């Protein structure tokens, strides 16, 4: 099986007047690309500036300059729309046929989207990501009958049927490798199956939150809700025939590597408590980092008489309308929960340890308009370039602002550019809050990017200003049967407590027990570091064990974890290729390679806003080491995972 990313468009039947209305909804940068594809004329690329990133646009808006998405002026956009109408009419007159673009034109498109000075290796990255020629370059398949036979005798166990696990199944099947997925839940989706709290949605654009070979043009909103994301991954599992390979409501208890057979014995337990053992040549963990809810350690919490729920384990049918509710936490989940509960609760206490920075995004809750759907389905290459624009501008455009300038002397920012971002974000928060006491509570004093910056269209800050909502910054002393006592001595009587307190993010592969070569216990090997892996994927002493979304692979700057998952799964398949082509039994990361890589990871993480001693966050373990985050640019990680270097491994 070989996946295709070919262009498939629906016919344009709308009138020019209707199309003119649709164009007003479109992303300007992607529309420019589509016009060049239709006309083959690159003069437009010289006449218009390259699209600008979110921070530049926000700064321009703060300075009174009227800039639309991508940093274009209204006059520039209006002129583009007129050109687009002409280009569409001419394209239709030619029977909607496209002449192949020359390599020079394609290079011009790439450089326009990213700016003129683009690293040649980045051009290769864009070529793979956009896949103008319709060729999917991230899979693996064997034409040699001998390799096909070896692949068929290389069973793999995948743990988890979320984004990473379903992707692994798709790619393994493409390579002709048999696999079984073990999923602890009754359905597909991973974190999107488990997180069902009110208001749960992704905080990166939905059109980039999908597999590159299976774009979804049917998102109902630009930042889709959890149910819709869960349905997307379930649909992919069914579409690519992954579902029959999944054992639902089953957990992996332990996995032991057999030195003599070079196989893993994977011990599983189903919902009825029945245990069985699977034999595998390789194990892929796709459990991720955010899969085990972390309840707060508060004295008396178990004595509370009302419901106590965690955001990651929301009970079906829970109705808190008209209730007095306490929400513990102020991170991403609380940010989404509080506005929903505040709308119906009789009183809501938001117990905040630290406030959050937020990007102003008027479209955060906006539905995808009919014009956008029209363009995704009918304009040539619009969907491909729109996906790339979302990815590139949200990641590469702000990466430099996360890096520490050692000469910068401030407790509220880590560099001049980071401070400029702080000023923009501060202005947004100040524009929303009238009460100076509340403003003092919700305005962060730590550097931007020290914690994840969230998306806001005003909903969260508006919720905090309801008469029925109180923001409490005093620490929690204890809980009794009737409510919460804070460190200032106040007793907050409530009917329910919601714990938006995150996950055991630094306990990778928890609570499973992995035993590697020579009886080495993974938990013991990781006891002091809370998890380290080479590229976040392979671990010394654990042959043929691979991780997706493993240690130090979380993205802090906005960007789709779907892209990182594709890089990781591609790398895992490259490792398996080494085994099959060499007719080898095992592949194990060398300790020195692993150690050098992690020394670099720690050094770069320590020089970022999130690694700064100015900030306390869930990215760090108790010792202050950042265990969660990938400190490199996406392009850097893509290059690292593009090929598996046999010199990095002990091959047997």
mmCIF file of C-alpha atoms in Angstrom, residues 24 67 132 204-205 255 268 289 305 323 339 409 465 481 485:
data_model
loop_
_atom_site.group_PDB
_atom_site.id
_atom_site.type_symbol
_atom_site.label_atom_id
_atom_site.label_comp_id
_atom_site.label_asym_id
_atom_site.label_seq_id
_atom_site.Cartn_x
_atom_site.Cartn_y
_atom_site.Cartn_z
ATOM 1 C CA UNK A 24 -13.117 37.812 1.545
ATOM 2 C CA UNK A 67 -3.153 45.073 8.839
ATOM 3 C CA UNK A 132 3.002 19.715 -4.830
ATOM 4 C CA UNK A 204 -3.669 25.224 17.287
ATOM 5 C CA UNK A 205 -5.503 25.667 13.966
ATOM 6 C CA UNK A 255 6.919 -5.689 28.528
ATOM 7 C CA UNK A 268 -1.732 -7.157 28.512
ATOM 8 C CA UNK A 289 2.926 12.641 27.777
ATOM 9 C CA UNK A 305 -18.879 15.754 50.199
ATOM 10 C CA UNK A 323 -24.045 24.918 41.465
ATOM 11 C CA UNK A 339 -15.967 30.314 30.618
ATOM 12 C CA UNK A 409 18.560 41.946 32.582
ATOM 13 C CA UNK A 465 -15.444 39.642 35.114
ATOM 14 C CA UNK A 481 -16.542 18.520 53.627
ATOM 15 C CA UNK A 485 -9.903 26.890 52.833
#
